[in-house]
Amino acid sequence: MIAKLFHFLVYAFVALVAFTQYAAYRIRKTFPPEGKFVDVGADRLHYVEYGEGPPIVFVHGLCGQLRNFAYLDLQRLAKSHRVILVDRPGSGRSTRGPRSSANVYAQARTIAMFIATLGLDKPVVVGHSLGGAISLALALDHPQAVSRIALIAPLTHTETEPPGPFRGLALRSSLVRRFVSLTLGLPVAMLQNRKAVELVFAPEAVPHDFGVKGGGLLGLQPHAFYSASSDLVAAPEDLPDMESRYASLTVPVDVLYGRGDEILNWQRHGEALKKRLDAVNLTVVDGGHMLPVTQPAQTTDWLLDVAGKPVAAEPKREAESAES
């Protein structure tokens, strides 16, 4: 009996690994690299760029990749700017090196190195969701690297627990994370993907072509699952320290939030950031978490407005008494 059970488990393991690798192969065939690759530290980053002019760098969120910005009017943006979309380490077609950390400060350092490697002159950095936290960390630790940051539905403060659709990624053991990514991760994600994506987009609808145009299917790859889980587990490490430093920000900050966001509450993450740094320009619209996808025209208008602003000498900080 024990021998039969052992053989069954072995066969099941082999079948899951084989299915996962085959599905990952099909995804890679569907999404060949679109742009260029550059080595940044231990990571290899994939990016695409359009147009010429003052640079704008886009940093996507958890479980995302550069195609999350594909619904924006990139041609319009590229008429006046050099638009650069990058897959974060371990996401999309980028790879994360074995010595590369997933915490927010480390990813901000990688983006700073990416900016330097491409020779960009103080770009506007656009960060969505977790990419917003990374952009804030970039502005805190590398203010000389950017002209301003534009945050869309950003993670700015510590959450007590992961948002519902992402709780299955909360695997603290790297060994368990690796095992799940190679076996159960993809089959379970395929079964639950539609519902999870609907929750991320709520209260707005998911575009019928998001899996391909928005790159949603890329998140099913084993390395993407592993990296997203690593990102989720590591994200809370730096946020308390970041929160204590927000009042010292010298880089102009603009924030766009959806009033109906069911992943990150606009008051907890948008309004709370403005309370710590009064100079934050907060815009709240009707919508959910995925504004670059669901409201591309309005988001493009907002981005062009932000990118066209003159750079202020230094944002006005809240009174010291309010911080004590």
Short mmCIF file of C-alpha atoms in Angstrom, two decimals:
data_model
loop_
_atom_site.label_atom_id
_atom_site.label_comp_id
_atom_site.label_asym_id
_atom_site.label_seq_id
_atom_site.Cartn_x
_atom_site.Cartn_y
_atom_site.Cartn_z
CA MET A 1 0.00 0.00 0.00
CA ILE A 2 2.76 2.41 0.96
CA ALA A 3 4.72 1.49 -2.16
CA LYS A 4 1.67 2.15 -4.38
CA LEU A 5 1.12 5.51 -2.70
CA PHE A 6 4.78 6.40 -3.20
CA HIS A 7 4.63 5.48 -6.88
CA PHE A 8 1.42 7.48 -7.31
CA LEU A 9 3.03 10.55 -5.73
CA VAL A 10 6.09 10.20 -7.94
CA TYR A 11 3.95 9.90 -11.08
CA ALA A 12 1.81 12.85 -10.00
CA PHE A 13 4.92 14.95 -9.36
CA VAL A 14 6.40 14.09 -12.75
CA ALA A 15 3.08 14.79 -14.48
CA LEU A 16 2.72 18.19 -12.79
CA VAL A 17 6.28 19.19 -13.65
CA ALA A 18 5.86 18.04 -17.26
CA PHE A 19 2.55 19.89 -17.64
CA THR A 20 3.99 23.05 -16.10
CA GLN A 21 7.04 23.02 -18.35
CA TYR A 22 4.95 22.36 -21.46
CA ALA A 23 2.51 25.16 -20.63
CA ALA A 24 5.41 27.52 -19.89
CA TYR A 25 6.94 26.62 -23.26
CA ARG A 26 3.67 27.46 -25.03
CA ILE A 27 3.47 30.80 -23.21
CA ARG A 28 7.04 31.65 -24.24
CA LYS A 29 6.19 30.81 -27.85
CA THR A 30 3.14 33.08 -27.66
CA PHE A 31 5.14 35.95 -26.18
CA PRO A 32 8.60 36.15 -27.76
CA PRO A 33 10.76 39.05 -26.52
CA GLU A 34 9.53 42.34 -27.97
CA GLY A 35 12.45 44.60 -27.14
CA LYS A 36 15.99 44.59 -25.86
CA PHE A 37 17.85 43.05 -22.95
CA VAL A 38 20.35 44.67 -20.63
CA ASP A 39 22.32 43.19 -17.73
CA VAL A 40 21.85 45.18 -14.53
CA GLY A 41 23.79 43.76 -11.62
CA ALA A 42 22.75 40.13 -11.22
CA ASP A 43 19.54 40.65 -13.21
CA ARG A 44 18.79 40.60 -16.92
CA LEU A 45 16.08 43.10 -17.78
CA HIS A 46 13.84 43.12 -20.83
CA TYR A 47 12.50 46.48 -22.00
CA VAL A 48 10.85 48.19 -24.96
CA GLU A 49 11.04 51.84 -25.94
CA TYR A 50 9.26 54.25 -28.24
CA GLY A 51 9.83 57.81 -29.39
CA GLU A 52 12.37 60.48 -28.55
CA GLY A 53 12.53 63.29 -26.03
CA PRO A 54 12.53 63.55 -22.23
CA PRO A 55 12.40 59.98 -20.89
CA ILE A 56 9.52 58.33 -19.04
CA VAL A 57 10.20 54.94 -17.39
CA PHE A 58 7.27 52.68 -16.49
CA VAL A 59 7.50 50.22 -13.56
CA HIS A 60 4.69 47.65 -13.26
CA GLY A 61 3.18 46.04 -10.18
CA LEU A 62 2.91 42.61 -8.55
CA CYS A 63 2.26 39.71 -10.96
CA GLY A 64 2.54 42.17 -13.82
CA GLN A 65 4.90 42.95 -16.68
CA LEU A 66 5.42 45.73 -19.18
CA ARG A 67 2.34 44.79 -21.24
CA ASN A 68 0.18 46.06 -18.37
CA PHE A 69 0.82 49.49 -19.92
CA ALA A 70 -0.04 48.41 -23.48
CA TYR A 71 -3.53 49.94 -23.34
CA LEU A 72 -2.15 53.46 -22.84
CA ASP A 73 -1.84 55.70 -25.89
CA LEU A 74 1.87 54.98 -26.24
CA GLN A 75 2.04 56.58 -29.69
CA ARG A 76 0.74 59.83 -28.27
CA LEU A 77 3.19 59.67 -25.38
CA ALA A 78 6.03 58.86 -27.77
CA LYS A 79 5.38 61.99 -29.86
CA SER A 80 6.97 64.10 -27.14
CA HIS A 81 8.84 61.62 -24.93
CA ARG A 82 11.14 58.63 -24.98
CA VAL A 83 8.83 56.02 -23.47
CA ILE A 84 10.48 53.02 -21.80
CA LEU A 85 8.57 50.03 -20.41
CA VAL A 86 10.59 47.55 -18.37
CA ASP A 87 9.88 44.08 -17.00
CA ARG A 88 10.96 44.05 -13.35
CA PRO A 89 13.41 41.31 -12.28
CA GLY A 90 11.75 37.90 -12.55
CA SER A 91 8.67 39.27 -14.35
CA GLY A 92 7.70 39.03 -18.00
CA ARG A 93 10.85 38.18 -19.96
CA SER A 94 13.28 39.53 -17.33
CA THR A 95 15.21 37.21 -15.04
CA ARG A 96 16.25 37.70 -11.44
CA GLY A 97 19.76 36.64 -10.52
CA PRO A 98 20.29 34.16 -7.67
CA ARG A 99 21.92 36.87 -5.52
CA SER A 100 19.30 39.51 -6.30
CA SER A 101 16.94 40.53 -3.49
CA ALA A 102 13.20 41.10 -3.91
CA ASN A 103 12.68 43.77 -1.25
CA VAL A 104 11.51 47.23 -2.30
CA TYR A 105 14.78 49.09 -1.68
CA ALA A 106 16.73 46.47 -3.66
CA GLN A 107 14.35 46.71 -6.62
CA ALA A 108 14.59 50.51 -6.50
CA ARG A 109 18.36 50.18 -6.67
CA THR A 110 17.97 47.95 -9.73
CA ILE A 111 15.77 50.56 -11.45
CA ALA A 112 18.34 53.26 -10.60
CA MET A 113 21.06 51.11 -12.18
CA PHE A 114 18.82 50.50 -15.20
CA ILE A 115 18.37 54.26 -15.63
CA ALA A 116 22.14 54.78 -15.38
CA THR A 117 22.92 51.91 -17.75
CA LEU A 118 20.65 53.39 -20.43
CA GLY A 119 22.15 56.83 -19.82
CA LEU A 120 18.76 58.41 -19.11
CA ASP A 121 18.77 62.01 -17.91
CA LYS A 122 16.49 62.26 -14.85
CA PRO A 123 13.40 60.54 -16.26
CA VAL A 124 9.87 60.76 -14.97
CA VAL A 125 9.30 57.35 -13.34
CA VAL A 126 5.77 55.94 -13.46
CA GLY A 127 5.00 53.23 -10.91
CA HIS A 128 1.81 51.16 -10.70
CA SER A 129 0.79 49.33 -7.50
CA LEU A 130 3.95 47.64 -6.11
CA GLY A 131 5.80 49.57 -8.80
CA GLY A 132 4.59 52.68 -6.98
CA ALA A 133 6.33 51.57 -3.78
CA ILE A 134 9.49 50.87 -5.77
CA SER A 135 9.27 54.33 -7.38
CA LEU A 136 8.90 55.94 -3.96
CA ALA A 137 11.95 54.03 -2.72
CA LEU A 138 13.80 55.20 -5.82
CA ALA A 139 12.91 58.83 -5.02
CA LEU A 140 14.00 58.37 -1.40
CA ASP A 141 17.32 56.61 -2.03
CA HIS A 142 18.26 57.91 -5.49
CA PRO A 143 16.64 61.35 -5.87
CA GLN A 144 19.34 62.46 -8.29
CA ALA A 145 18.26 59.74 -10.75
CA VAL A 146 14.73 61.06 -11.42
CA SER A 147 12.96 64.35 -12.15
CA ARG A 148 9.64 63.34 -10.60
CA ILE A 149 7.55 60.24 -9.91
CA ALA A 150 4.01 59.55 -11.13
CA LEU A 151 2.25 56.89 -9.08
CA ILE A 152 -0.84 54.98 -10.20
CA ALA A 153 -2.71 53.13 -7.42
CA PRO A 154 0.56 52.86 -5.46
CA LEU A 155 1.34 50.73 -2.43
CA THR A 156 2.60 53.33 0.06
CA HIS A 157 1.85 51.95 3.52
CA THR A 158 2.12 48.56 5.22
CA GLU A 159 -0.81 46.20 4.76
CA THR A 160 -1.82 43.84 7.59
CA GLU A 161 -2.33 41.03 5.08
CA PRO A 162 -2.06 40.56 1.32
CA PRO A 163 -5.07 41.52 -0.81
CA GLY A 164 -7.37 38.54 -1.39
CA PRO A 165 -6.33 37.60 -4.95
CA PHE A 166 -2.65 37.44 -3.90
CA ARG A 167 -2.85 35.48 -0.64
CA GLY A 168 -1.91 32.25 -2.37
CA LEU A 169 1.50 33.80 -3.11
CA ALA A 170 2.35 34.26 0.58
CA LEU A 171 4.85 31.39 0.75
CA ARG A 172 7.66 32.35 3.12
CA SER A 173 9.88 29.35 2.51
CA SER A 174 11.90 29.69 -0.68
CA LEU A 175 11.97 25.88 -1.00
CA VAL A 176 8.17 25.64 -0.79
CA ARG A 177 7.92 28.56 -3.22
CA ARG A 178 10.18 26.79 -5.71
CA PHE A 179 8.32 23.47 -5.35
CA VAL A 180 4.92 25.08 -5.88
CA SER A 181 6.16 27.12 -8.84
CA LEU A 182 7.32 23.95 -10.59
CA THR A 183 4.27 21.80 -9.78
CA LEU A 184 0.98 23.13 -8.42
CA GLY A 185 1.36 26.84 -9.15
CA LEU A 186 0.41 26.89 -12.82
CA PRO A 187 -2.47 24.35 -12.74
CA VAL A 188 -4.06 26.06 -9.72
CA ALA A 189 -3.53 29.49 -11.26
CA MET A 190 -5.21 28.34 -14.49
CA LEU A 191 -8.24 27.18 -12.50
CA GLN A 192 -8.49 30.34 -10.40
CA ASN A 193 -7.06 32.92 -12.80
CA ARG A 194 -10.32 34.33 -14.16
CA LYS A 195 -11.80 34.96 -10.71
CA ALA A 196 -8.54 36.40 -9.35
CA VAL A 197 -8.15 38.79 -12.28
CA GLU A 198 -11.77 39.92 -11.91
CA LEU A 199 -11.07 40.76 -8.26
CA VAL A 200 -7.97 42.76 -9.22
CA PHE A 201 -9.95 44.78 -11.79
CA ALA A 202 -13.11 45.23 -9.69
CA PRO A 203 -15.35 47.17 -9.84
CA GLU A 204 -14.40 47.53 -13.51
CA ALA A 205 -14.54 44.79 -16.13
CA VAL A 206 -11.56 42.81 -17.39
CA PRO A 207 -10.90 43.45 -21.11
CA HIS A 208 -11.50 40.31 -23.16
CA ASP A 209 -7.98 40.53 -24.62
CA PHE A 210 -6.10 41.15 -21.36
CA GLY A 211 -4.52 37.68 -21.39
CA VAL A 212 -2.65 38.51 -24.61
CA LYS A 213 -2.60 42.29 -25.10
CA GLY A 214 -2.20 42.96 -21.38
CA GLY A 215 0.21 40.05 -20.95
CA GLY A 216 -1.92 38.35 -18.30
CA LEU A 217 -0.84 34.89 -19.45
CA LEU A 218 2.81 35.73 -18.79
CA GLY A 219 2.07 35.65 -15.07
CA LEU A 220 1.42 31.91 -15.29
CA GLN A 221 5.08 31.07 -15.95
CA PRO A 222 6.90 29.24 -13.12
CA HIS A 223 9.59 31.90 -12.75
CA ALA A 224 6.91 34.61 -12.66
CA PHE A 225 5.05 32.80 -9.85
CA TYR A 226 8.28 32.39 -7.88
CA SER A 227 9.26 36.03 -8.33
CA ALA A 228 5.78 37.35 -7.52
CA SER A 229 5.72 35.28 -4.34
CA SER A 230 9.18 36.59 -3.43
CA ASP A 231 8.01 40.17 -4.11
CA LEU A 232 4.91 39.74 -1.96
CA VAL A 233 6.78 38.26 0.99
CA ALA A 234 9.57 40.86 0.83
CA ALA A 235 7.40 43.96 0.26
CA PRO A 236 6.60 44.64 3.96
CA GLU A 237 10.29 44.68 4.95
CA ASP A 238 11.00 48.25 3.84
CA LEU A 239 7.62 49.98 4.04
CA PRO A 240 7.79 51.01 7.75
CA ASP A 241 11.15 52.71 7.15
CA MET A 242 9.86 54.32 3.96
CA GLU A 243 6.81 55.68 5.79
CA SER A 244 9.07 57.37 8.33
CA ARG A 245 10.99 59.06 5.49
CA TYR A 246 8.17 60.33 3.27
CA ALA A 247 8.28 63.82 4.79
CA SER A 248 11.89 64.15 3.61
CA LEU A 249 11.10 63.54 -0.07
CA THR A 250 12.56 66.18 -2.37
CA VAL A 251 11.30 64.69 -5.65
CA PRO A 252 7.89 65.93 -6.90
CA VAL A 253 5.18 63.29 -6.48
CA ASP A 254 1.90 62.93 -8.38
CA VAL A 255 -0.63 60.22 -7.54
CA LEU A 256 -3.60 58.87 -9.51
CA TYR A 257 -6.05 56.64 -7.64
CA GLY A 258 -9.36 54.94 -8.38
CA ARG A 259 -12.02 55.67 -5.79
CA GLY A 260 -13.34 52.12 -6.12
CA ASP A 261 -9.94 50.36 -5.88
CA GLU A 262 -10.55 47.05 -4.07
CA ILE A 263 -6.88 46.02 -3.91
CA LEU A 264 -5.32 49.12 -2.32
CA ASN A 265 -7.62 51.64 -0.66
CA TRP A 266 -7.08 55.15 -2.01
CA GLN A 267 -7.46 56.77 1.41
CA ARG A 268 -4.99 54.44 3.11
CA HIS A 269 -2.38 54.73 0.38
CA GLY A 270 -3.12 57.95 -1.52
CA GLU A 271 -4.60 60.32 1.02
CA ALA A 272 -2.29 59.03 3.76
CA LEU A 273 0.76 59.80 1.61
CA LYS A 274 -0.49 63.34 1.02
CA LYS A 275 -0.92 63.82 4.78
CA ARG A 276 2.76 62.96 5.26
CA LEU A 277 3.89 65.19 2.38
CA ASP A 278 1.47 67.99 1.58
CA ALA A 279 3.06 68.71 -1.80
CA VAL A 280 1.83 65.39 -3.19
CA ASN A 281 -0.60 66.07 -6.04
CA LEU A 282 -3.40 63.54 -5.52
CA THR A 283 -6.01 62.92 -8.22
CA VAL A 284 -8.90 60.57 -7.44
CA VAL A 285 -11.17 59.30 -10.22
CA ASP A 286 -14.00 56.81 -10.51
CA GLY A 287 -12.41 53.44 -11.18
CA GLY A 288 -10.52 50.51 -9.75
CA HIS A 289 -6.94 49.30 -9.41
CA MET A 290 -6.07 48.78 -13.08
CA LEU A 291 -6.50 52.32 -14.40
CA PRO A 292 -3.78 52.00 -17.11
CA VAL A 293 -5.90 49.21 -18.62
CA THR A 294 -9.47 50.26 -17.85
CA GLN A 295 -9.10 54.02 -18.35
CA PRO A 296 -6.18 54.38 -20.78
CA ALA A 297 -7.20 57.73 -22.30
CA GLN A 298 -7.70 59.43 -18.95
CA THR A 299 -4.48 57.92 -17.59
CA THR A 300 -2.55 59.04 -20.69
CA ASP A 301 -3.91 62.58 -20.30
CA TRP A 302 -2.84 62.58 -16.66
CA LEU A 303 0.64 61.30 -17.51
CA LEU A 304 1.19 63.94 -20.18
CA ASP A 305 0.08 66.62 -17.74
CA VAL A 306 2.44 65.32 -15.05
CA ALA A 307 5.39 64.87 -17.42
CA GLY A 308 4.92 68.42 -18.70
CA LYS A 309 5.11 70.06 -15.29
CA PRO A 310 8.21 72.06 -14.35
CA VAL A 311 10.33 70.42 -11.67
CA ALA A 312 9.85 72.18 -8.34
CA ALA A 313 12.91 73.08 -6.31
CA GLU A 314 11.70 71.13 -3.29
CA PRO A 315 8.27 69.95 -2.15
CA LYS A 316 6.70 71.63 0.85
CA ARG A 317 6.92 69.33 3.85
CA GLU A 318 4.43 69.00 6.63
CA ALA A 319 5.21 70.76 9.88
CA GLU A 320 7.68 69.08 12.16
CA SER A 321 5.11 69.13 14.95
CA ALA A 322 2.79 66.96 12.87
CA GLU A 323 5.50 64.33 12.55
CA SER A 324 6.24 64.15 16.26
#
